[in-house]
C-alpha positions as a printed Julia matrix, in Angstrom:
223×3 Matrix{Float64}:
   0.0    0.0     0.0
   1.12   3.53   -0.8
  -0.26   6.53    1.06
  -0.09   9.92   -0.68
  -0.3   13.21    1.21
  -0.18  16.61   -0.44
   1.03  19.5     1.71
   0.21  23.05    0.69
  -1.94  26.07    1.58
  -5.62  26.59    0.76
  -5.29  28.97   -2.21
  -2.17  27.45   -3.8
  -2.84  26.9    -7.53
   0.04  24.46   -7.88
  -1.32  21.89   -5.44
  -4.67  22.03   -7.23
  -2.97  20.53  -10.29
  -2.07  17.4    -8.34
  -5.45  17.23   -6.63
  -7.2   17.4   -10.0
  -4.94  14.7   -11.42
  -5.53  12.37   -8.47
  -9.28  12.89   -8.64
  -9.26  12.2   -12.39
  -7.31   9.0   -11.72
  -9.59   8.1    -8.77
  -6.63   7.64   -6.43
  -7.02   8.09   -2.66
  -4.93  10.82   -1.05
  -4.87  13.27    1.83
  -4.31  17.03    1.82
  -2.71  18.94    4.68
  -2.82  22.75    4.62
  -0.25  24.85    6.45
   0.05  28.54    7.26
   2.66  30.0     4.92
   3.24  32.9     7.3
   4.1   30.48   10.08
   5.52  27.36    8.47
   5.72  24.51   10.99
   9.12  23.03   11.77
   8.06  19.59   10.53
   7.32  21.1     7.13
  10.61  22.96    6.91
  12.36  19.72    7.8
  10.91  17.89    4.8
  10.75  20.67    2.18
  14.24  21.4     0.81
  13.13  24.74   -0.68
  10.63  25.6     2.04
   7.97  25.79   -0.68
   4.67  24.1    -1.42
   3.35  21.86   -2.75
   5.1   18.82   -1.35
   4.01  15.24   -1.89
   4.72  12.8     0.94
   4.83   9.18   -0.23
   4.55   6.48    2.41
   5.2    2.88    1.34
   5.18  -0.23    3.46
   8.7   -1.22    4.39
  10.2    2.14    3.37
  10.9    5.45    5.04
   8.49   8.22    3.94
   9.73   9.91    0.76
   9.27  13.54   -0.31
   8.66  14.79   -3.85
   8.67  18.55   -4.42
   8.0   20.94   -7.32
   4.54  20.66   -8.88
   5.65  19.55  -12.37
   7.75  16.75  -10.87
   4.83  15.68   -8.67
   2.59  15.42  -11.74
   5.14  13.29  -13.59
   5.52  10.98  -10.6
   1.75  10.56  -10.36
   1.53   9.82  -14.08
   4.16   7.1   -13.79
   2.9    5.43  -10.62
  -0.9    5.67  -10.55
  -3.59   4.11  -12.76
  -4.87   5.87  -15.86
  -3.13   8.27  -18.23
  -3.55  12.01  -18.51
  -0.61  12.52  -20.87
  -0.97  11.62  -24.57
   0.39   8.26  -25.69
   2.47   9.78  -28.5
   5.92  10.99  -27.39
   5.83  14.15  -29.5
   2.37  15.07  -28.24
   3.55  14.48  -24.67
   6.47  16.83  -25.23
   4.14  19.46  -26.67
   1.8   19.11  -23.71
   4.73  19.53  -21.32
   5.64  22.71  -23.2
   2.12  24.07  -22.72
   2.27  23.08  -19.05
   5.28  25.37  -18.69
   3.31  28.03  -20.57
   0.58  27.58  -17.96
   3.09  28.17  -15.2
   4.04  31.43  -16.87
   0.36  32.41  -16.91
   0.2   31.79  -13.17
   3.25  33.99  -12.74
   1.53  36.79  -14.65
  -1.62  36.35  -12.55
   0.48  36.59   -9.4
   1.98  39.85  -10.66
  -1.54  41.06  -11.4
  -2.63  40.18   -7.87
   0.24  42.1    -6.22
   0.27  45.15   -8.54
   0.3   48.31   -6.45
  -0.49  50.84   -9.17
  -2.15  51.1   -12.56
   1.07  50.75  -14.53
   1.97  47.47  -12.86
  -1.59  46.24  -13.25
  -1.73  47.16  -16.94
   1.53  45.32  -17.62
   0.31  42.18  -15.85
  -3.09  42.27  -17.58
  -1.45  42.66  -20.97
   0.84  39.71  -20.28
  -2.09  37.48  -19.29
  -4.33  38.47  -22.18
  -1.49  38.06  -24.68
  -0.91  34.49  -23.51
  -4.61  33.68  -23.68
  -4.76  35.18  -27.17
  -1.95  32.81  -28.16
  -3.98  29.9   -26.8
  -7.09  30.89  -28.76
  -5.66  29.27  -31.87
  -4.39  26.2   -30.0
  -7.27  24.99  -27.82
  -9.24  22.24  -29.56
 -12.27  22.26  -27.24
 -14.02  21.36  -25.11
 -10.69  20.67  -23.37
  -7.2   21.61  -24.44
  -6.68  18.71  -26.85
 -10.3   17.84  -27.52
 -12.63  15.48  -25.67
  -9.87  13.94  -23.55
  -8.93  15.68  -20.3
  -5.16  16.09  -19.92
  -2.54  17.52  -17.6
  -2.65  20.77  -19.56
  -6.27  21.11  -18.44
  -5.27  20.33  -14.85
  -2.63  23.06  -15.05
  -4.83  25.8   -16.5
  -7.9   25.1   -14.35
  -6.38  26.74  -11.22
  -5.48  29.84  -13.24
  -9.06  30.15  -14.47
 -10.28  29.59  -10.88
  -8.31  32.65   -9.77
  -9.84  34.68  -12.57
 -13.33  33.43  -11.69
 -12.78  34.53   -8.08
 -11.42  37.92   -9.12
 -14.26  38.57  -11.55
 -16.86  38.16   -8.81
 -15.81  41.66   -7.7
 -13.71  43.21  -10.48
 -14.36  43.16  -14.25
 -10.89  42.06  -15.35
 -12.06  40.75  -18.75
  -8.98  38.58  -19.15
 -10.63  36.14  -21.6
 -12.98  38.64  -23.25
 -13.1   38.35  -27.03
 -11.59  34.86  -26.92
 -14.51  32.45  -27.48
 -12.49  29.22  -27.53
 -10.54  30.08  -24.38
 -13.74  31.25  -22.68
 -15.51  27.99  -23.57
 -12.51  26.01  -22.3
 -12.56  28.0   -19.08
 -16.26  27.17  -18.62
 -15.78  23.47  -19.42
 -13.03  23.24  -16.81
 -15.12  25.06  -14.21
 -17.85  22.43  -14.65
 -15.5   19.44  -14.35
 -16.07  17.64  -10.99
 -12.34  17.13  -10.37
 -11.76  20.85  -10.85
 -14.7   21.95   -8.71
 -13.5   19.74   -5.85
  -9.8   20.65   -6.06
  -9.96  23.7    -3.78
 -11.75  24.57   -0.52
 -15.39  25.6    -0.87
 -14.49  29.1     0.35
 -11.61  29.5    -2.11
 -12.98  32.69   -3.7
 -13.27  34.49   -0.38
  -9.84  33.28    0.76
  -8.28  34.42   -2.52
  -9.96  37.81   -2.43
  -8.99  38.29    1.2
  -5.38  37.66    0.24
  -5.69  40.4    -2.38
  -7.24  42.74    0.17
  -4.45  42.03    2.64
  -1.94  42.96   -0.07
  -3.83  46.13   -1.02
  -4.07  44.82   -4.58
  -4.7   47.62   -7.06
  -6.91  45.33   -9.17
  -9.62  45.45   -6.52
 -10.02  49.17   -7.2
 -11.69  48.12  -10.46
 -14.62  47.03   -8.32
 -15.28  50.59   -7.23
């Protein structure tokens, strides 16, 4: 028997990728949330970079093992758990991994958007996000990234869209406006059970509170 435990914090988009993958694969796992402002000693002892997410793997007859970095966690899960979320073809897999990295860059842009302190910083972050989504408009097959089959690329972009969904409950960011294929993809992911269940029920409020705590300029759009 192997026991899998994901360690992260409630609004972390990177842990959601692994949660979505495990739910798609119907694999049992636990999630432990920590306070990033007060990281417990036991976490610092097992996380070489002091970052989340971390996957703790417990196997009978072995010492618990730690896997860190979200992309590495996804690859480990693909290799060791039932079902496949990557394409069978090697070239397609490589292309999907490329778009997964692209998705990480989108999350970086969204983070910059969420911490922007003035209009210039916000405009730059918004332009970066919308430019990347515009690039995707000609790539997404629909209803999911590569068509009918849900993949890791979908698991990677779903948390980014969740952040946008939360933000747009109070501020009209319009980050996928004028992009019908990306908007339809965003909606299809939002309706996927594995995606809906990958974050706490109060995610939107937790995310918005984080923005309020950081005096995020984007929230001034709500005025």
